[in-house]
Coordinates of C-alpha atoms in Angstrom, one line a residue:
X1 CA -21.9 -32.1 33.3
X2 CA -22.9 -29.9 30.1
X3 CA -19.2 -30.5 28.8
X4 CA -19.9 -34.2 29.5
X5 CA -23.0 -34.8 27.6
X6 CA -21.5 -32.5 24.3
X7 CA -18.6 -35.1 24.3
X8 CA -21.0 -38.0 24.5
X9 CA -22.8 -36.4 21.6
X10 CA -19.8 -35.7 19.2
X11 CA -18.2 -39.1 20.3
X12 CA -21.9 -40.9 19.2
X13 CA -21.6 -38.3 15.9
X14 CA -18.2 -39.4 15.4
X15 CA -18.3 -42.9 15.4
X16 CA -21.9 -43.0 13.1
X17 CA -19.8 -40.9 10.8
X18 CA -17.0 -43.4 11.2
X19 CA -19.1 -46.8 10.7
X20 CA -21.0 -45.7 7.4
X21 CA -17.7 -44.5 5.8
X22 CA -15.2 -47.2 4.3
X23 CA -11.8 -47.6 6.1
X24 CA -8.8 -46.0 4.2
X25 CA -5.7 -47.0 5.6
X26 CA -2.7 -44.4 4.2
X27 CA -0.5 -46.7 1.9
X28 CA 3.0 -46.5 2.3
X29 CA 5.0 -45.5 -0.8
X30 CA 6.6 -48.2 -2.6
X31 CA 9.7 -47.6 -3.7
X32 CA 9.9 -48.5 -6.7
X33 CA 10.0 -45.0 -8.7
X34 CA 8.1 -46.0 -11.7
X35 CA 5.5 -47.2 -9.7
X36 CA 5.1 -44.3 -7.2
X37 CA 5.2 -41.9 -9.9
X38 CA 2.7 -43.4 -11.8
X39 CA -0.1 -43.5 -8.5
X40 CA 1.1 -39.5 -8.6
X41 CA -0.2 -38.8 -11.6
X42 CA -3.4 -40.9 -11.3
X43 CA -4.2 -38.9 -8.1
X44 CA -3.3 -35.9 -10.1
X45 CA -4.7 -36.7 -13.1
X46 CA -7.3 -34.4 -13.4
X47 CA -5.8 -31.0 -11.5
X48 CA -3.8 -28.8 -14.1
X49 CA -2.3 -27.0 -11.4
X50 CA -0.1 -30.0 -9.9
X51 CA 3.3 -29.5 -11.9
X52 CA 5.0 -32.7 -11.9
X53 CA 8.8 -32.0 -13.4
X54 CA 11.1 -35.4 -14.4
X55 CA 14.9 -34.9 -14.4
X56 CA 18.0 -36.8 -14.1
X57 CA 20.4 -36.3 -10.7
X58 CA 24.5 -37.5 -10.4
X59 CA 27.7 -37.3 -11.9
X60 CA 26.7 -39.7 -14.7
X61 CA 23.1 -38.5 -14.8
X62 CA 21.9 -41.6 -14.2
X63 CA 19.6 -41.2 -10.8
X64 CA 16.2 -40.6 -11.9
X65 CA 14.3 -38.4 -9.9
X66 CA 11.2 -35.9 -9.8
X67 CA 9.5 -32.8 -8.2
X68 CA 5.8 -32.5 -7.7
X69 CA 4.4 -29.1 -6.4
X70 CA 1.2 -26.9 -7.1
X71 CA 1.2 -24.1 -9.4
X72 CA -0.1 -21.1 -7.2
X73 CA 0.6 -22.5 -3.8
X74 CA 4.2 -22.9 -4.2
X75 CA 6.5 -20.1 -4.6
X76 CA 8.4 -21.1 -8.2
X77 CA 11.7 -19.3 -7.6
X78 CA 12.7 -21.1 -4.9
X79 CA 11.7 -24.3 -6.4
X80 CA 13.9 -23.3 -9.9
X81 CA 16.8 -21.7 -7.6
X82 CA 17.0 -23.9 -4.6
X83 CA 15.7 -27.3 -5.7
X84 CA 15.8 -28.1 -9.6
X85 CA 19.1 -25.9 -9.9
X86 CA 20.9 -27.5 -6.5
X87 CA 19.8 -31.2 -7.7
X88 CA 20.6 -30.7 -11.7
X89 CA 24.1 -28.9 -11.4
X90 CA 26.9 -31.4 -11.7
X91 CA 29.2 -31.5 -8.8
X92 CA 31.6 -33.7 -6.8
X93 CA 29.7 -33.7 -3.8
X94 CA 27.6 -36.0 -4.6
X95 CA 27.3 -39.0 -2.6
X96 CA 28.2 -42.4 -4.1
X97 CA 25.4 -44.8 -5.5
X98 CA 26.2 -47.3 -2.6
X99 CA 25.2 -45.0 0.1
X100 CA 22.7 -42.5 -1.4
X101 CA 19.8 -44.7 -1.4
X102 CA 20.2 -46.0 2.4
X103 CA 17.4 -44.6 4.6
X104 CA 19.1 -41.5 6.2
X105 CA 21.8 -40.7 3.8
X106 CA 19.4 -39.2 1.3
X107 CA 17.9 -37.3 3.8
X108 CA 20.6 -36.1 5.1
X109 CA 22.5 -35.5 1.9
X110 CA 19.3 -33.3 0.6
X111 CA 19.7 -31.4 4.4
X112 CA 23.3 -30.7 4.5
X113 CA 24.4 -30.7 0.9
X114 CA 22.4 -29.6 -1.9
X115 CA 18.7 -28.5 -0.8
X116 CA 19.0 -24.7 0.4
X117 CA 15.6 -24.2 1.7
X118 CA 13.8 -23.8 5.4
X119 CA 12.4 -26.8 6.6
X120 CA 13.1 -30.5 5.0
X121 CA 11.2 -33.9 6.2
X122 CA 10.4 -37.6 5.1
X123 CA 7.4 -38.5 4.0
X124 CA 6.5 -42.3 3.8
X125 CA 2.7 -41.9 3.3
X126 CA 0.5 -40.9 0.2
X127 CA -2.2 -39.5 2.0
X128 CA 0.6 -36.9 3.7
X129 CA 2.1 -36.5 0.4
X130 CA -0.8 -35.0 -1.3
X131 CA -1.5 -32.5 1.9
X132 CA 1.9 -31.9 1.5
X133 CA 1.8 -30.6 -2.5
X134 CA -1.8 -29.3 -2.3
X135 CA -0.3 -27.0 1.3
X136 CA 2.7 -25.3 -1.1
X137 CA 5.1 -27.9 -0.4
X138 CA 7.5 -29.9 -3.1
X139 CA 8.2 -33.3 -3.3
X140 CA 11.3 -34.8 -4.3
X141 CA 10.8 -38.2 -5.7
X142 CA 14.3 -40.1 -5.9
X143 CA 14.7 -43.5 -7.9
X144 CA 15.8 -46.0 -5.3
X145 CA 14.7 -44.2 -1.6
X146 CA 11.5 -46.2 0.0
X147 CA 10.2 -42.6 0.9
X148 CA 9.9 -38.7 -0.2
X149 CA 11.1 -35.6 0.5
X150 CA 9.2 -33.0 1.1
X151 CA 10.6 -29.0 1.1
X152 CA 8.8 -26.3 2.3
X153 CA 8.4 -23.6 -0.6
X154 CA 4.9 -22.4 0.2
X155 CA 4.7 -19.1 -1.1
X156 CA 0.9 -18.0 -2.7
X157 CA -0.4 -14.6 -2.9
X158 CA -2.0 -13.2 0.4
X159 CA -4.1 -10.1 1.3
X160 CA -1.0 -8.7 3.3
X161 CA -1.2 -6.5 6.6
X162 CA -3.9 -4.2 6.5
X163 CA -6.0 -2.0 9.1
X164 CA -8.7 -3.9 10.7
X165 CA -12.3 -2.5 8.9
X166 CA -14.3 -4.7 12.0
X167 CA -12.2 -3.0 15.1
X168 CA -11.3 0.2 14.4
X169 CA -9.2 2.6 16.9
X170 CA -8.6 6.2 17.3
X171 CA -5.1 5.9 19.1
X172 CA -3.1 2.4 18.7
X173 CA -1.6 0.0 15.9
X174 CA -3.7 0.2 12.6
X175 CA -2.3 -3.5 11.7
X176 CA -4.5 -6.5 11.2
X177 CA -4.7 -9.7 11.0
X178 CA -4.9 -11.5 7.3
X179 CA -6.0 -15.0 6.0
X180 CA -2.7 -16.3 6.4
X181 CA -2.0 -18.0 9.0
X182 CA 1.7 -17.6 9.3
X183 CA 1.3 -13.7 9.0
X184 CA -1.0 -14.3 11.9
X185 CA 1.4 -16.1 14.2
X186 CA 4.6 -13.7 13.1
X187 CA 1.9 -10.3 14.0
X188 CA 1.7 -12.1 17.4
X189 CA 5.5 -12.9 17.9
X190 CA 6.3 -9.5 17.2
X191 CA 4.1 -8.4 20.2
X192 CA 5.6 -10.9 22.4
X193 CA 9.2 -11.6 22.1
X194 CA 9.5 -14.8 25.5
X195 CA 10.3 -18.4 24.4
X196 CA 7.2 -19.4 26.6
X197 CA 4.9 -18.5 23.7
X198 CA 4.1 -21.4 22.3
X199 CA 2.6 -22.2 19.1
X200 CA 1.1 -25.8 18.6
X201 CA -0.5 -26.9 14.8
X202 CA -3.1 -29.6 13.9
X203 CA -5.5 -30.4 10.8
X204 CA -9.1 -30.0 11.2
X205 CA -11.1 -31.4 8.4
X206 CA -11.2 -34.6 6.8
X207 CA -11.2 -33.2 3.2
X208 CA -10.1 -29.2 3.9
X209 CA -7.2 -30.2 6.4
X210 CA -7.4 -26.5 7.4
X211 CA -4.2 -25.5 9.5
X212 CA -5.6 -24.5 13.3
X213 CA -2.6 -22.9 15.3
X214 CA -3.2 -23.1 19.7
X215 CA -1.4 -20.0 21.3
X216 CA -0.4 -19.8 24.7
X217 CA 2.2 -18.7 27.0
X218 CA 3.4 -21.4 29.2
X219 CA 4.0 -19.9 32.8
X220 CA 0.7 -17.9 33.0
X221 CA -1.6 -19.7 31.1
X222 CA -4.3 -22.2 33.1
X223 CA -2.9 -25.5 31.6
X224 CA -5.7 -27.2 31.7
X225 CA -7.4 -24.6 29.7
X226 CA -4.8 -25.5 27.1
X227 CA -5.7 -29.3 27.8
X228 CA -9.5 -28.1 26.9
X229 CA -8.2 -27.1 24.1
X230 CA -6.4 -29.5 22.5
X231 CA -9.5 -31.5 23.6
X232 CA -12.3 -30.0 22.5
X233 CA -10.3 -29.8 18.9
X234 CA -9.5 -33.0 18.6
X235 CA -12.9 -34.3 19.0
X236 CA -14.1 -32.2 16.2
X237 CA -14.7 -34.5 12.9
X238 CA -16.2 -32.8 9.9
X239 CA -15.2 -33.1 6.3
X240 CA -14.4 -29.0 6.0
X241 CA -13.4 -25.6 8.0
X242 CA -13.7 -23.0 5.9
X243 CA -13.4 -20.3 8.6
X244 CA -13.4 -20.1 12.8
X245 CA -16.7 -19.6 12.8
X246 CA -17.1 -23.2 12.1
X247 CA -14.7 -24.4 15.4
X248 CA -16.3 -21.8 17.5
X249 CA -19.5 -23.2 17.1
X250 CA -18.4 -27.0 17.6
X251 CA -16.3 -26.1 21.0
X252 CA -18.3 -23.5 22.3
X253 CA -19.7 -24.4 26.0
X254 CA -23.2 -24.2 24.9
X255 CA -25.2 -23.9 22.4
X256 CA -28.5 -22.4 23.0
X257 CA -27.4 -19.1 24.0
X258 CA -27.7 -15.9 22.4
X259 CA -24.5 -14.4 23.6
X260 CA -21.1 -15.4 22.6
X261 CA -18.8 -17.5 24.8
X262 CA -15.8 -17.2 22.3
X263 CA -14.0 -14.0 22.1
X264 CA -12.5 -13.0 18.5
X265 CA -11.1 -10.4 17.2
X266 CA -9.0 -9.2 13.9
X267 CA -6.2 -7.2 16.1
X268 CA -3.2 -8.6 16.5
X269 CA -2.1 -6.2 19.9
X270 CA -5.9 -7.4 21.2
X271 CA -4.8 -10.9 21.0
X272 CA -1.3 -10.4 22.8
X273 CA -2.7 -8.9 25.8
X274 CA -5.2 -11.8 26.1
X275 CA -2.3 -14.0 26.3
X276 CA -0.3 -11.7 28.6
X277 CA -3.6 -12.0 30.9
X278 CA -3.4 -16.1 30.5
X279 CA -5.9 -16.5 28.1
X280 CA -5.5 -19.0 24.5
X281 CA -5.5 -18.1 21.1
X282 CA -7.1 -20.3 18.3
X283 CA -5.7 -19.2 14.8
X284 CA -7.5 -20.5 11.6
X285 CA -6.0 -20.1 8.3
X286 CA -8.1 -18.5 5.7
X287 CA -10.1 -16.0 8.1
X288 CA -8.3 -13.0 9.8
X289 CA -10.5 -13.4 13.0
X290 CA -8.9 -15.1 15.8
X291 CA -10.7 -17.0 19.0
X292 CA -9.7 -16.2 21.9
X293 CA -10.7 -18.9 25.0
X294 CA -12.0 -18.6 27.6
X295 CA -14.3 -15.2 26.8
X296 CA -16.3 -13.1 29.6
X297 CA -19.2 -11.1 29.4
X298 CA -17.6 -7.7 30.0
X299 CA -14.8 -8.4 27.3
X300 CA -17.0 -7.8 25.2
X301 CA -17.5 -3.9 25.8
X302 CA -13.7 -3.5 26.3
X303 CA -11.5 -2.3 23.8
X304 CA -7.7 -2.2 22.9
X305 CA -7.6 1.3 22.7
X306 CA -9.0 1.6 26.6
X307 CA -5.2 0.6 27.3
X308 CA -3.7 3.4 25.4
X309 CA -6.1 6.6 26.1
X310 CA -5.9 7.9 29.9
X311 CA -7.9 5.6 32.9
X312 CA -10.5 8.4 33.4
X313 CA -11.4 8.5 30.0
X314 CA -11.4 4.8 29.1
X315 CA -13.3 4.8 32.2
X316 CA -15.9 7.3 31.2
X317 CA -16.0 5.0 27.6
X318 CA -16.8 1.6 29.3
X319 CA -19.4 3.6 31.3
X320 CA -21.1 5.0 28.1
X321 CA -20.6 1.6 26.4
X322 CA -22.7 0.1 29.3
X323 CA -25.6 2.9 28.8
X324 CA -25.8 2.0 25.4
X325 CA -26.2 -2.0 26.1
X326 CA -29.2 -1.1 28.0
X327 CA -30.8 1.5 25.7
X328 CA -30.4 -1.1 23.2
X329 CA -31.9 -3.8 24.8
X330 CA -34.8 -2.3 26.6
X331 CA -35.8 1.2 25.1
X332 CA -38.3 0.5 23.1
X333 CA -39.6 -2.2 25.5
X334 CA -39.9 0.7 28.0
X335 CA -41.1 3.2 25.2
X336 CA -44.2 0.5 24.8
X337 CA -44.4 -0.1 28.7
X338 CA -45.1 3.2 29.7
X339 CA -47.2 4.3 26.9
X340 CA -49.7 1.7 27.1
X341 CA -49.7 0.5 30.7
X342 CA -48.0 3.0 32.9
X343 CA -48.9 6.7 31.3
X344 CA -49.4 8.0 34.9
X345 CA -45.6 8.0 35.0
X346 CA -45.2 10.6 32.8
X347 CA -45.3 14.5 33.0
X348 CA -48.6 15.8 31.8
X349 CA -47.0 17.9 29.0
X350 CA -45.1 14.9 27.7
X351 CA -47.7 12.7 27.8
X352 CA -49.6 14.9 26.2
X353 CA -47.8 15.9 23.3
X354 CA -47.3 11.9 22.8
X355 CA -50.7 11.7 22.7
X356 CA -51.6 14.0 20.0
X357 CA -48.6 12.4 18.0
X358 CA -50.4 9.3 18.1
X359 CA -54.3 10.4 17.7
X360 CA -54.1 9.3 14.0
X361 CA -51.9 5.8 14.6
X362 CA -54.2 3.2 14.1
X363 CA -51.6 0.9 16.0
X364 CA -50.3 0.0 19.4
X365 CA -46.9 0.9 20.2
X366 CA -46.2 -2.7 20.1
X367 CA -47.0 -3.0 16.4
X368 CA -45.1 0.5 16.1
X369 CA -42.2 -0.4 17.5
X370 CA -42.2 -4.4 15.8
X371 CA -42.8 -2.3 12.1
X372 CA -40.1 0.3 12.5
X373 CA -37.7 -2.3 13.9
X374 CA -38.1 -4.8 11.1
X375 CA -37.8 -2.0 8.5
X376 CA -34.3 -0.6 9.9
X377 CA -33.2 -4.4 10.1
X378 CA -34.0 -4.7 6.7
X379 CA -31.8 -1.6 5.9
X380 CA -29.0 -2.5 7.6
X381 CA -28.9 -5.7 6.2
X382 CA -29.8 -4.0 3.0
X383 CA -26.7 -1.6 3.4
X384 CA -24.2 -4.4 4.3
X385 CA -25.0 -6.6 1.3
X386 CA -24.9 -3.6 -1.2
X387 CA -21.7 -2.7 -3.0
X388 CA -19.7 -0.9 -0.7
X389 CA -20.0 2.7 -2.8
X390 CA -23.7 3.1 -2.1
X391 CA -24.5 0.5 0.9
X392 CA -24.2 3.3 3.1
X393 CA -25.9 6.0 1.3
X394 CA -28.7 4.0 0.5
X395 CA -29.2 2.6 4.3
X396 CA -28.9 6.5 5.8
X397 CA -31.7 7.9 3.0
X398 CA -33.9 5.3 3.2
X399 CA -33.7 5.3 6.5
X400 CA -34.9 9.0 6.5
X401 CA -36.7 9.3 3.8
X402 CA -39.1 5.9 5.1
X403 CA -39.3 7.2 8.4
X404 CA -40.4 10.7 7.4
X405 CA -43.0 9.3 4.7
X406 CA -44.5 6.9 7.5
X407 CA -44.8 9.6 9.8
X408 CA -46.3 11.8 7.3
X409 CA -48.6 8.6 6.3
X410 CA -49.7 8.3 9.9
X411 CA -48.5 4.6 10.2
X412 CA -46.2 5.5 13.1
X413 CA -45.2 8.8 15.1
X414 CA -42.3 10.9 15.2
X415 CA -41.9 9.8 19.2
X416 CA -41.1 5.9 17.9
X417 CA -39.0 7.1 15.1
X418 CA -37.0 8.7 17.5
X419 CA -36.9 5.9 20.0
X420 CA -35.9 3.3 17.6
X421 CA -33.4 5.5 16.0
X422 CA -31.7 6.3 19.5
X423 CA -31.7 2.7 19.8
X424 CA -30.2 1.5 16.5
X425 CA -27.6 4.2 17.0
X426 CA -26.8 2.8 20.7
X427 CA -26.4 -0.7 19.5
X428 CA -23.5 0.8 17.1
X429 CA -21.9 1.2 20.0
X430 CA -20.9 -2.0 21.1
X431 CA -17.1 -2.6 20.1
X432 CA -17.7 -6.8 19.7
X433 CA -20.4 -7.0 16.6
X434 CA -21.7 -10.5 17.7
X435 CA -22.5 -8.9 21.1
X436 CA -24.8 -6.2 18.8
X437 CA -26.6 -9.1 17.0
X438 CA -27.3 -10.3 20.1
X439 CA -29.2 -7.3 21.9
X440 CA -31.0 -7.3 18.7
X441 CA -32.3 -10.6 19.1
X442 CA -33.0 -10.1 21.9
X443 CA -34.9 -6.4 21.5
X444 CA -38.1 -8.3 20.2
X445 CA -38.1 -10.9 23.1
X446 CA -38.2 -8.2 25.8
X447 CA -40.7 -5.7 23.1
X448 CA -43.4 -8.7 23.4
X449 CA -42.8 -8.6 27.4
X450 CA -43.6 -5.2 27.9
X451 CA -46.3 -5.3 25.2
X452 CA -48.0 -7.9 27.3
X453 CA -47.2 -7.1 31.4
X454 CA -45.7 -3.2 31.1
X455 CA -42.9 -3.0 33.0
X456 CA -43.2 -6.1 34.9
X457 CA -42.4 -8.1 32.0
X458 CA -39.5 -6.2 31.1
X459 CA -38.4 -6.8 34.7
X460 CA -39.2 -10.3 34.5
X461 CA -37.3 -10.4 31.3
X462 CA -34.2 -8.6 32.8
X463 CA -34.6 -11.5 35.6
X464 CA -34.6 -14.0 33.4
X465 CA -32.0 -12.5 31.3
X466 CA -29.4 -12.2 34.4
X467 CA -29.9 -16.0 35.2
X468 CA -29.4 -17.3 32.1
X469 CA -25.9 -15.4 32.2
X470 CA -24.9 -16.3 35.5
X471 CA -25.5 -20.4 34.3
X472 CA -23.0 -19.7 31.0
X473 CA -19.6 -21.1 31.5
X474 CA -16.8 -20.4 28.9
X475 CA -14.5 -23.0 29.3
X476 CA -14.8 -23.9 32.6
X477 CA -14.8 -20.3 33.4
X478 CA -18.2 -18.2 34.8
X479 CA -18.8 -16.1 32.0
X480 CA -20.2 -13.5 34.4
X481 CA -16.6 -13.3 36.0
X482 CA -15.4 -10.9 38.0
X483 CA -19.1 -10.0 39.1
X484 CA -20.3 -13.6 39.7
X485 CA -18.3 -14.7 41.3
X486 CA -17.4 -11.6 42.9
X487 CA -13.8 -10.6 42.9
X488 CA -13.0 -7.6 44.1
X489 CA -9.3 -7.4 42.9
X490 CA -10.1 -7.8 39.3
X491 CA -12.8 -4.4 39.5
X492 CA -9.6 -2.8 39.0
X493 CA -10.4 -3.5 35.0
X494 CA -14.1 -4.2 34.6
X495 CA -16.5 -1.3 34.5
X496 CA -13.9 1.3 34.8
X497 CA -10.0 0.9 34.3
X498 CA -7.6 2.3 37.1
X499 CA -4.3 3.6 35.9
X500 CA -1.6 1.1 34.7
X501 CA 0.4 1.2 37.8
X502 CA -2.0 0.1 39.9
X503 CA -3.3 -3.4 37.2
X504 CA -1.2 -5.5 39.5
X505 CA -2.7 -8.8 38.8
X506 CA -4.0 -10.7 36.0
X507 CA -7.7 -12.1 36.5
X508 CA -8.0 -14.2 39.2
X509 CA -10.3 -16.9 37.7
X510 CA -8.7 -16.6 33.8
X511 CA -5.2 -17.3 35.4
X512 CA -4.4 -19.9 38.0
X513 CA -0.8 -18.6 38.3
X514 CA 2.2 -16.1 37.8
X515 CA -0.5 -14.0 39.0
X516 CA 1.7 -10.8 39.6
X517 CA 1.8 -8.3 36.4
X518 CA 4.1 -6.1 37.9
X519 CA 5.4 -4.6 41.4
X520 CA 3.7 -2.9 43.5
X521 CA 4.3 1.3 42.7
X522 CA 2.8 2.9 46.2
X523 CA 4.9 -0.4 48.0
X524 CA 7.8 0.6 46.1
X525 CA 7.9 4.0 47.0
X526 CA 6.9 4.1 50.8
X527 CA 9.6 1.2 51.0
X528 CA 12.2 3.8 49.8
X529 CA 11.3 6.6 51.9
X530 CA 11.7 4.4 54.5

């Protein structure tokens, strides 16, 4: 029903959006050379970039033709080599006048004759032709052929493969993904060598036309995941994507949540085993984070590297990772619970040495903890934004030297100091950094519970906390999955991580089939004893 009313709402969106905007049918080119070379150049006009290149083609040098192609975003070599060289050289291959100019010849000449480059089509539109030059493409514009040819020689400058900076390992692959798209897809092929991974392609954007690339692998993937998919991207109509952050908020199940229900990640062997498990992979050109669909809560304090370390200590990982998502959340909510409301829970020397920490605080602990938390906000913040050479130095010293000066100042005491800290250092933890920004968020909410009911409201708050994520779907999927619903095959890989041999089957509710990973070891065995 949620899914339901979001479609309603980008289908009313859509059409508004449709009715106040003129209608711009694509013309078809002409034809007539002159004419379609002259609506070229007026589209053109004012872009420097767009090389436009007029030569003569045939025996007798008589054909005229042209190539159009963007300075930058085509790769010029092969446009000098394979196209203007191929097309300019006299030879006596070339196919008479009578039959050059019929619809397929051309095409077929250009494909099997004289063009020596990848991938060749047709184009009859303007609207395609321009995506076409302005996506690296050339286009061959022949004097006499109703249409265009368009050859793919895209070939700009990119980042290249680096090591992730967002997902760092100890032990695995140090490659990452980069803002290319097609380096994107080929780091995924190379992890998974089957036929039955697909790779599907659209446009998003009504003035970007970003390149969005759907994953899968057909066999174990849910296909009607994939159907949600294609879906939920069709229905998206904006004029610009600039970077998945953009889709993952326009498909995401919903809205007003504070955790995320899309997965993504910058790690090309991540990705791969999210397929493997029958999950999809949303690739957007220009960013070097890829979606992954649909996401569950505990993915998101799982880590590639828990795959390549022993079970018992990826097990013993998870389990700290877990500590730390509760420290994060509720320590200072519990710090500020028990100091005001609840001191009779304490030992009497630790209460009172807090005590005498605190006899010159003029504040609660509320307003201690609210102060010191918005102050090492600010630093972090402070530290990311700064040039990279003294971000960091200036976020650790200030954060020492401000909380030894306030302490020394009396505005807090050295017991919050040490809270918060333990708690800023737990939410470091967390391998997925949208997950951290969450428990942040979320820190205050549960600080003014305990502030106001003690441990009560913190309960209350946890209560609260546990329903809202038992109502979050992610695609169609519970997001508290395998714990609610309850599956008891899939603990195998949740809170702690048995060896390889005995991951048997991929998650029950992610995958509706091809649910075997791989025989059974113990079976195997005892069946050859026998």
């Amino acid at each position: 029903m949620r899914t339901f009313r979001r479609n309603r709402k980008i289908e009313k969106l859509k059409s508004a959006t449709e009715s106040s905007q003129p209608d711009h049918s694509p013309d078809l080119l002409t034809g007539k050379y002159d004419e379609d070379l002259e609506m070229i150049k007026k589209a053109f006009e004012k872009s420097s970039d767009v090389i436009l290149r007029e030569f003569k083609i045939g025996e007798a040098k008589k054909i005229k033709a042209a190539v159009i192609y963007a300075d930058g975003l085509a790769d010029a070599t092969t446009i000098h080599n394979f196209i203007l060289e191929s097309l300019m050289n006299e030879t006596h291959e070339v196919v008479p006048p009578t039959h050059l100019f019929s619809q397929p010849s051309l095409l077929e000449w250009a494909k099997n004759v004289r063009l020596a480059v990848g991938n060749i089509s047709e184009i009859t539109h303007y609207d395609e032709l321009y995506t076409m030059v302005l996506s690296g493409n050339t286009i061959i514009l022949v004097d006499g052929f109703t249409g265009a040819i368009s050859a793919s020689t895209a070939g700009w400058e990119d980042r290249g493969v680096t090591e992730p900076s967002a997902q760092t390992v100890v032990r695995g692959p140090r490659e990452g993904f980069s803002e290319n798209i097609r380096t994107n897809t080929a780091l995924i092929r190379r992890k998974i060598k089957d036929s039955n991974l697909h790779c599907e392609e659209k446009k998003i954007g009504r003035v970007t036309k970003t390149n969005v690339a759907i994953m899968y692998i057909k066999g174990i993937v849910n296909d009607k995941v994939v159907e949600e998919v294609h879906q939920r991207l069709d229905q998206i109509d904006i004029d610009g994507i600039l970077e998945g952050g953009y889709i993952e908020e326009l498909i995401q199940d919903e809205t007003y949540t504070p955790f995320p229900t899309i997965y993504n990640t910058e790690r090309p062997d991540v990705v791969a085993g999210n397929l493997l498990e029958g999950r999809v992979a949303i690739i957007v050109d220009g960013t070097p984070f890829v979606l992954v669909v649909p996401a569950l809560f505990i993915q998101n304090f799982q880590v590639s590297e828990d795959y390549y370390q022993r079970a018992d200590i990826a097990t013993l990982l998870r389990m700290l990772r877990i500590i730390c998502f509760l420290i994060a959340l509720v320590g200072p909510s519990f710090y500020v619970a028990v100091t005001t409301y609840h001191q009779e829970m304490l030992p009497t020397p630790l209460l009172i040495s807090l005590a005498a920490q605190r006899e010159g605080v003029p504040f609660p602990a509320f307003v201690e903890a609210i102060i010191m938390e918005v102050t090492f906000e600010i630093l972090r913040e402070a530290g990311i934004r700064m040039p990279r050479a003294v971000g960091q130095a200036v976020s650790i010293v200030g954060a020492l030297v401000l909380g030894q000066a306030a302490v020394e100042a009396g505005i807090v005491s050295a017991s919050m100091v040490i809270v918060v800290s333990i708690t800023a250092i737990s939410n470091f933890v967390f391998p997925a950094y949208n997950m951290a920004i969450s428990v942040r968020m979320l820190r205050f909410l549960m600080m003014f519970l305990a502030a106001s009911f003690g441990l009560y409201g913190i309960t209350l708050g946890l209560l609260a906390l546990l329903l809202h994520l038992n109502s979050l779907r992610s695609f169609g999927i519970p997001y508290m999955a395998p714990f609610a619903p309850f599956v008891l095959e899939d603990q195998r890989d949740t809170l702690f991580r048995l060896p390889h041999w005995r991951l048997l089957s991929r998650p029950r509710l992610v995958n509706q089939k091809n649910m075997r990973r791989q025989t059974d070891a113990i079976a195997t065995k005892q069946h050859q004893k026998n």
